Short mmCIF file of C-alpha atoms in Angstrom, two decimals:
data_model
loop_
_atom_site.label_atom_id
_atom_site.label_comp_id
_atom_site.label_asym_id
_atom_site.label_seq_id
_atom_site.Cartn_x
_atom_site.Cartn_y
_atom_site.Cartn_z
CA MET A 78 -32.06 -84.79 -56.29
CA HIS A 79 -34.73 -85.04 -53.55
CA ARG A 80 -37.34 -85.50 -56.02
CA THR A 81 -40.16 -86.74 -53.98
CA GLY A 82 -39.29 -84.26 -50.89
CA GLU A 83 -37.50 -86.63 -48.36
CA LEU A 84 -34.99 -84.66 -46.48
CA SER A 85 -31.44 -85.13 -47.72
CA GLY A 86 -28.29 -85.30 -45.93
CA GLN A 87 -26.78 -81.91 -45.16
CA PHE A 88 -30.19 -80.61 -44.27
CA GLN A 89 -31.88 -80.91 -40.73
CA THR A 90 -35.04 -80.15 -41.40
CA LEU A 91 -37.38 -80.22 -44.24
CA GLU A 92 -38.54 -76.65 -43.78
CA GLN A 93 -34.57 -75.82 -44.01
CA GLN A 94 -34.21 -77.66 -47.19
CA LYS A 95 -37.02 -75.27 -49.24
CA ASP A 96 -35.19 -72.55 -47.70
CA SER A 97 -32.14 -73.00 -49.04
CA ALA A 98 -33.60 -73.73 -52.55
CA THR A 99 -35.46 -71.02 -52.65
CA LEU A 100 -32.29 -68.55 -51.66
CA GLY A 101 -30.70 -70.28 -54.30
CA MET A 102 -33.04 -69.67 -56.70
CA TRP A 103 -33.71 -65.81 -55.59
CA ILE A 104 -29.31 -66.23 -56.42
CA PHE A 105 -30.01 -67.06 -59.68
CA LEU A 106 -32.43 -64.51 -60.26
CA ALA A 107 -30.09 -61.90 -59.42
CA THR A 108 -27.46 -62.96 -61.49
CA GLU A 109 -30.42 -62.77 -63.77
CA ILE A 110 -30.74 -58.96 -63.13
CA LEU A 111 -27.47 -58.33 -64.04
CA PHE A 112 -28.03 -60.11 -67.60
CA PHE A 113 -30.82 -58.06 -68.80
CA GLY A 114 -29.22 -55.39 -66.73
CA GLY A 115 -26.28 -54.58 -69.30
CA LEU A 116 -29.26 -54.46 -72.25
CA PHE A 117 -31.04 -52.19 -70.43
CA LEU A 118 -27.70 -49.99 -69.85
CA THR A 119 -27.18 -50.12 -73.28
CA TYR A 120 -30.47 -49.26 -74.20
CA THR A 121 -30.43 -45.88 -72.18
CA ILE A 122 -27.16 -44.64 -73.36
CA ASN A 123 -28.90 -44.81 -76.65
CA ARG A 124 -31.91 -43.60 -76.25
CA HIS A 125 -30.23 -40.63 -74.57
CA THR A 126 -28.14 -39.86 -77.59
CA TYR A 127 -30.35 -40.41 -79.97
CA ALA A 128 -33.70 -39.81 -78.86
CA SER A 129 -35.77 -38.58 -81.29
CA MET A 130 -34.89 -41.19 -83.83
CA PHE A 131 -35.89 -43.95 -81.05
CA ALA A 132 -39.31 -42.39 -80.23
CA GLU A 133 -39.83 -42.28 -84.46
CA ALA A 134 -38.95 -45.62 -84.48
CA SER A 135 -40.32 -46.91 -81.56
CA ARG A 136 -44.31 -45.53 -82.80
CA THR A 137 -43.72 -48.09 -85.29
CA LEU A 138 -44.02 -50.86 -83.11
CA ASP A 139 -48.04 -52.39 -82.98
CA LEU A 140 -49.12 -50.91 -79.93
CA LYS A 141 -52.32 -53.13 -79.49
CA LEU A 142 -49.94 -56.17 -79.91
CA GLY A 143 -47.52 -55.23 -78.07
CA GLY A 144 -50.43 -54.50 -75.09
CA PHE A 145 -52.23 -57.59 -75.66
CA ASN A 146 -49.24 -59.10 -75.08
CA THR A 147 -48.74 -57.48 -72.10
CA VAL A 148 -51.49 -58.53 -70.45
CA VAL A 149 -51.11 -61.96 -71.67
CA LEU A 150 -48.15 -62.23 -70.35
CA ILE A 151 -49.53 -61.06 -66.79
CA GLY A 152 -52.59 -63.40 -66.61
CA SER A 153 -50.57 -65.98 -67.21
CA SER A 154 -48.11 -64.54 -63.75
CA LEU A 155 -51.80 -65.40 -62.20
CA THR A 156 -52.78 -68.70 -62.91
CA MET A 157 -49.20 -69.88 -62.52
CA ALA A 158 -49.22 -68.24 -58.87
CA MET A 159 -52.26 -69.95 -58.88
CA ALA A 160 -50.91 -73.19 -59.35
CA VAL A 161 -48.53 -72.75 -57.27
CA TRP A 162 -51.57 -72.21 -54.12
CA SER A 163 -52.89 -75.36 -55.53
CA ALA A 164 -49.72 -77.21 -54.77
CA GLN A 165 -49.65 -75.76 -51.38
CA VAL A 166 -53.53 -76.91 -50.24
CA GLY A 167 -52.88 -80.23 -51.98
CA LYS A 168 -55.29 -80.05 -55.51
CA LYS A 169 -53.27 -81.42 -57.30
CA LYS A 170 -55.60 -81.53 -59.82
CA LEU A 171 -55.84 -77.57 -59.97
CA VAL A 172 -52.05 -77.52 -60.35
CA THR A 173 -52.43 -79.60 -63.55
CA LEU A 174 -54.63 -77.80 -64.85
CA PHE A 175 -53.12 -73.88 -63.24
CA LEU A 176 -49.52 -75.34 -64.86
CA ILE A 177 -51.44 -75.81 -68.32
CA LEU A 178 -52.95 -72.83 -68.25
CA THR A 179 -50.17 -70.91 -68.17
CA LEU A 180 -47.72 -72.76 -70.77
CA LEU A 181 -51.37 -72.02 -73.14
CA LEU A 182 -50.81 -67.97 -72.05
CA GLY A 183 -47.05 -68.13 -72.68
CA CYS A 184 -47.41 -69.79 -76.31
CA VAL A 185 -49.71 -67.38 -76.95
CA PHE A 186 -47.42 -64.68 -75.73
CA LEU A 187 -44.50 -66.47 -78.03
CA GLY A 188 -46.86 -66.84 -81.15
CA VAL A 189 -47.99 -63.02 -80.99
CA LYS A 190 -44.46 -62.02 -80.97
CA ALA A 191 -44.14 -64.04 -83.75
CA ILE A 192 -45.83 -61.95 -86.23
CA GLU A 193 -44.31 -58.65 -84.87
CA TYR A 194 -41.26 -59.37 -85.52
CA LYS A 195 -43.01 -61.42 -89.47
CA GLN A 196 -44.37 -57.58 -89.47
CA LYS A 197 -40.93 -56.04 -88.76
CA PHE A 198 -39.62 -58.29 -91.94
CA ASP A 199 -41.83 -57.38 -94.01
CA GLU A 200 -41.03 -53.68 -93.29
CA ASN A 201 -37.70 -54.33 -93.13
CA HIS A 202 -36.80 -53.04 -90.22
CA VAL A 203 -34.32 -56.23 -89.43
CA PRO A 204 -30.36 -55.40 -88.71
CA GLY A 205 -28.70 -56.43 -91.41
CA LEU A 206 -31.42 -57.52 -93.70
CA ASN A 207 -31.68 -54.51 -96.03
CA PHE A 208 -32.61 -52.38 -93.76
CA GLN A 209 -34.44 -49.35 -95.12
CA PHE A 210 -36.35 -47.46 -92.24
CA GLU A 211 -38.75 -45.69 -94.59
CA LYS A 212 -38.30 -45.16 -98.44
CA ASN A 213 -35.84 -42.73 -99.20
CA ALA A 214 -34.10 -42.18 -95.35
CA ASP A 215 -31.11 -40.75 -95.60
CA GLN A 216 -27.62 -43.21 -93.84
CA ALA A 217 -27.86 -41.44 -90.60
CA THR A 218 -31.08 -41.89 -90.36
CA ASN A 219 -30.87 -45.89 -90.75
CA ALA A 220 -28.00 -46.03 -88.65
CA HIS A 221 -29.40 -44.52 -85.70
CA ALA A 222 -33.03 -46.40 -86.43
CA GLN A 223 -31.18 -49.80 -86.47
CA LEU A 224 -29.52 -49.41 -82.97
CA PHE A 225 -32.98 -49.60 -81.83
CA PHE A 226 -34.30 -52.50 -83.39
CA SER A 227 -30.82 -53.99 -82.96
CA LEU A 228 -32.01 -53.83 -79.24
CA TYR A 229 -35.83 -53.90 -79.86
CA PHE A 230 -34.80 -57.73 -81.46
CA GLY A 231 -31.94 -58.36 -78.71
CA MET A 232 -34.07 -57.65 -75.68
CA THR A 233 -37.23 -58.81 -77.28
CA GLY A 234 -35.52 -62.27 -78.33
CA LEU A 235 -32.82 -62.18 -75.10
CA HIS A 236 -37.02 -62.32 -73.29
CA ALA A 237 -38.71 -64.60 -75.64
CA LEU A 238 -35.44 -67.03 -75.18
CA HIS A 239 -36.53 -66.99 -71.05
CA MET A 240 -40.85 -67.83 -72.29
CA VAL A 241 -38.71 -70.62 -74.67
CA ILE A 242 -36.79 -72.13 -71.41
CA GLY A 243 -39.69 -72.01 -69.45
CA ALA A 244 -42.83 -72.80 -71.53
CA GLY A 245 -39.97 -76.33 -71.30
CA LEU A 246 -39.93 -76.01 -67.41
CA LEU A 247 -44.02 -75.65 -67.45
CA VAL A 248 -43.70 -79.15 -69.77
CA TRP A 249 -41.43 -81.55 -67.21
CA LEU A 250 -43.79 -79.50 -63.91
CA ILE A 251 -47.38 -80.65 -65.68
CA LYS A 252 -45.47 -84.42 -66.26
CA GLN A 253 -45.13 -84.64 -62.62
CA SER A 254 -47.99 -83.28 -61.81
CA MET A 255 -50.10 -85.32 -63.40
CA ALA A 256 -48.25 -88.42 -61.54
CA GLY A 257 -49.35 -86.20 -58.43
CA ARG A 258 -45.55 -85.48 -57.12
CA PHE A 259 -46.91 -81.98 -55.57
CA THR A 260 -47.66 -81.77 -52.13
CA PRO A 261 -48.07 -79.54 -49.59
CA GLN A 262 -45.48 -81.22 -48.08
CA TYR A 263 -43.07 -80.85 -51.42
CA ASN A 264 -43.39 -78.62 -54.04
CA THR A 265 -40.09 -76.85 -54.50
CA PRO A 266 -40.05 -77.46 -58.03
CA VAL A 267 -43.36 -75.66 -58.76
CA GLU A 268 -42.70 -72.34 -56.53
CA ASN A 269 -38.88 -71.95 -58.44
CA VAL A 270 -40.11 -72.08 -61.60
CA GLY A 271 -42.87 -69.60 -60.58
CA LEU A 272 -40.06 -67.94 -59.23
CA TYR A 273 -38.33 -67.93 -62.61
CA TRP A 274 -41.60 -67.43 -64.34
CA HIS A 275 -43.19 -64.11 -62.64
CA PHE A 276 -39.20 -62.86 -63.13
CA VAL A 277 -39.67 -63.20 -67.15
CA ASP A 278 -42.57 -60.95 -66.57
CA ILE A 279 -40.88 -58.76 -64.53
CA VAL A 280 -37.94 -58.04 -67.67
CA TRP A 281 -41.48 -57.64 -69.59
CA ILE A 282 -42.71 -55.48 -67.36
CA TYR A 283 -40.18 -52.97 -68.24
CA LEU A 284 -39.98 -53.55 -72.15
CA PHE A 285 -43.04 -52.88 -72.64
CA PRO A 286 -42.93 -48.95 -71.86
CA LEU A 287 -38.73 -48.72 -73.04
CA LEU A 288 -39.98 -49.97 -76.11
CA TYR A 289 -43.87 -49.42 -77.37
CA LEU A 290 -44.04 -46.08 -75.58
CA ILE A 291 -42.04 -43.96 -75.80
CA ASP A 292 -43.73 -40.58 -76.99
CA ARG A 293 -47.15 -41.84 -78.34
CA HIS A 294 -48.41 -38.21 -78.47
CA MET B 18 -40.27 -70.01 -40.87
CA SER B 19 -43.29 -71.62 -41.69
CA GLU B 20 -44.68 -71.56 -44.89
CA HIS B 21 -47.25 -68.70 -45.80
CA ILE B 22 -49.97 -69.34 -48.42
CA VAL B 23 -51.22 -66.02 -50.14
CA SER B 24 -55.27 -66.60 -50.68
CA PRO B 25 -56.26 -66.61 -54.38
CA LYS B 26 -58.42 -63.29 -53.77
CA LEU B 27 -55.38 -61.36 -52.78
CA TYR B 28 -53.32 -62.57 -56.04
CA LEU B 29 -56.47 -61.91 -58.16
CA LEU B 30 -56.35 -58.84 -56.47
CA ILE B 31 -52.71 -57.95 -57.01
CA PHE B 32 -53.18 -58.95 -60.50
CA LEU B 33 -56.18 -56.51 -61.31
CA ALA B 34 -53.84 -54.23 -59.80
CA LEU B 35 -51.47 -54.80 -62.24
CA MET B 36 -53.81 -54.30 -65.25
CA VAL B 37 -54.80 -51.05 -64.23
CA LEU B 38 -51.28 -50.03 -64.21
CA THR B 39 -50.98 -51.59 -67.44
CA GLY B 40 -53.92 -49.42 -68.64
CA THR B 41 -52.46 -45.88 -66.81
CA THR B 42 -48.68 -46.55 -68.42
CA VAL B 43 -50.47 -46.95 -72.07
CA TYR B 44 -52.06 -43.89 -71.31
CA ALA B 45 -49.65 -41.76 -70.36
CA ALA B 46 -47.81 -42.02 -73.07
CA THR B 47 -49.72 -40.68 -74.75
CA VAL B 48 -50.00 -37.56 -73.48
CA ASP B 49 -47.01 -35.22 -73.80
CA LEU B 50 -46.10 -34.93 -69.86
CA ASN B 51 -42.21 -33.57 -71.80
CA HIS B 52 -44.42 -29.98 -71.80
CA TYR B 53 -44.45 -30.06 -68.11
CA TYR B 54 -40.85 -31.03 -67.49
CA ARG B 55 -38.01 -32.22 -69.59
CA GLY B 56 -38.53 -36.35 -69.45
CA LEU B 57 -41.52 -36.68 -67.34
CA ASN B 58 -42.76 -39.15 -70.16
CA VAL B 59 -39.97 -41.48 -69.31
CA ILE B 60 -40.21 -40.93 -65.37
CA VAL B 61 -43.92 -41.55 -65.40
CA ALA B 62 -43.66 -45.30 -67.27
CA LEU B 63 -40.28 -45.99 -64.95
CA VAL B 64 -42.34 -45.66 -61.85
CA ILE B 65 -45.42 -47.36 -63.26
CA ALA B 66 -43.00 -50.37 -64.05
CA ALA B 67 -41.39 -50.32 -61.31
CA CYS B 68 -44.46 -50.10 -58.97
CA LYS B 69 -45.71 -53.22 -61.40
CA ALA B 70 -42.54 -54.91 -60.49
CA LEU B 71 -42.93 -54.75 -56.52
CA LEU B 72 -46.62 -55.81 -56.52
CA VAL B 73 -44.92 -59.03 -57.99
CA VAL B 74 -41.95 -59.32 -56.37
CA LEU B 75 -43.34 -59.14 -52.91
CA PHE B 76 -47.16 -60.96 -53.54
CA PHE B 77 -46.50 -63.08 -57.10
CA MET B 78 -43.13 -64.26 -55.88
CA HIS B 79 -43.56 -64.48 -52.15
CA ALA B 80 -41.05 -61.64 -50.45
CA TYR B 81 -43.06 -59.69 -48.32
CA TYR B 82 -42.78 -63.48 -46.61
CA SER B 83 -39.86 -64.36 -47.27
CA SER B 84 -36.81 -65.12 -44.95
CA LYS B 85 -34.75 -61.33 -43.82
CA ARG B 86 -32.11 -63.41 -45.92
CA THR B 87 -34.00 -64.08 -48.97
CA GLN B 88 -35.05 -60.57 -48.82
CA LEU B 89 -31.77 -59.42 -48.55
CA ILE B 90 -30.12 -61.37 -51.81
CA ILE B 91 -33.04 -59.59 -54.00
CA VAL B 92 -32.06 -56.02 -52.28
CA ALA B 93 -28.62 -57.21 -53.52
CA GLY B 94 -29.25 -57.95 -56.59
CA VAL B 95 -31.04 -54.21 -57.58
CA PHE B 96 -28.25 -52.91 -55.71
CA TRP B 97 -26.09 -54.05 -57.99
CA LEU B 98 -27.88 -53.38 -61.03
CA ALA B 99 -28.07 -49.93 -59.78
CA ILE B 100 -24.42 -49.75 -59.22
CA MET B 101 -23.92 -50.98 -63.25
CA LEU B 102 -26.17 -48.23 -64.27
CA SER B 103 -25.13 -45.20 -61.82
CA LEU B 104 -20.84 -45.38 -63.18
CA THR B 105 -21.45 -46.29 -66.57
CA LEU B 106 -24.22 -43.30 -66.53
CA GLY B 107 -22.00 -40.94 -64.42
CA ASP B 108 -18.83 -41.05 -66.51
CA TYR B 109 -20.92 -40.91 -70.03
CA ALA B 110 -23.06 -37.55 -67.72
CA SER B 111 -19.71 -36.66 -66.37
CA ARG B 112 -16.98 -36.76 -69.60
CA SER B 113 -16.23 -35.31 -72.36
CA TRP B 114 -16.45 -38.86 -74.56
CA ASP B 115 -19.26 -37.30 -77.15
CA VAL B 116 -17.97 -37.79 -80.33
CA HIS B 117 -21.76 -37.18 -81.97
#
């Protein structure tokens, strides 16, 4: 590991070293696109097959909390981008500040998500746990609504798991940043965790309209 | 390839654009667009999401300033996803597997 940014033997210049790190991160993100892609594909087929049930189930989600979380997460992408900028221009204190802000916004997102999950538990909208879409719902309604909520929990759950991992990475970055590790010459970890964080943001950018905004009229 | 530093001003501008697009997508969902063309609501939602994703990739993730090779990896990632979606959905659309 070239932790402090010295040149490893297999590279000719620091620039080439950094370029390779960015490329590697993007290859990882390409696999992540496919990882989430399978779920989006499953979602598409089932939404098409059970269109009206998906719309009805989607309307039970809390649009205000979902919208609030969208703003929070995009805001955290802004602070993450600012952390990268601070590192690039050598403002060491700002790097730490923006990383902490990003972590805080990430935690707010996860907290709101927990509140939403709790609501779903209380409404018996968790598949497999006394699922009841509404009073006296027939078997077909319950079965098809469970498909929607399975996808809801599967997709937002996998997204939340990525957020938790991202939060862990941020804690690691904040520790290093406080030790003054990141400079205009060496900030690859900030930039690569930034790429990961923005990717997770993009997944939510798709999840929000697909899960919360089916036919709200 | 020298490193390109994106200015905070541009970051803020992108953030504001993302906020406006988020508002637009919420508003669009409350209007019955399907009345004009079947499935128009979901098309509009996906087009707006794609615009937002593009802004994030190009500027927050610096793809606009990246090397051609990095850009190729990004396009390849999206292309593989397109293969998975189009071939599977093509199967569903063209074969009579429908058991419902």
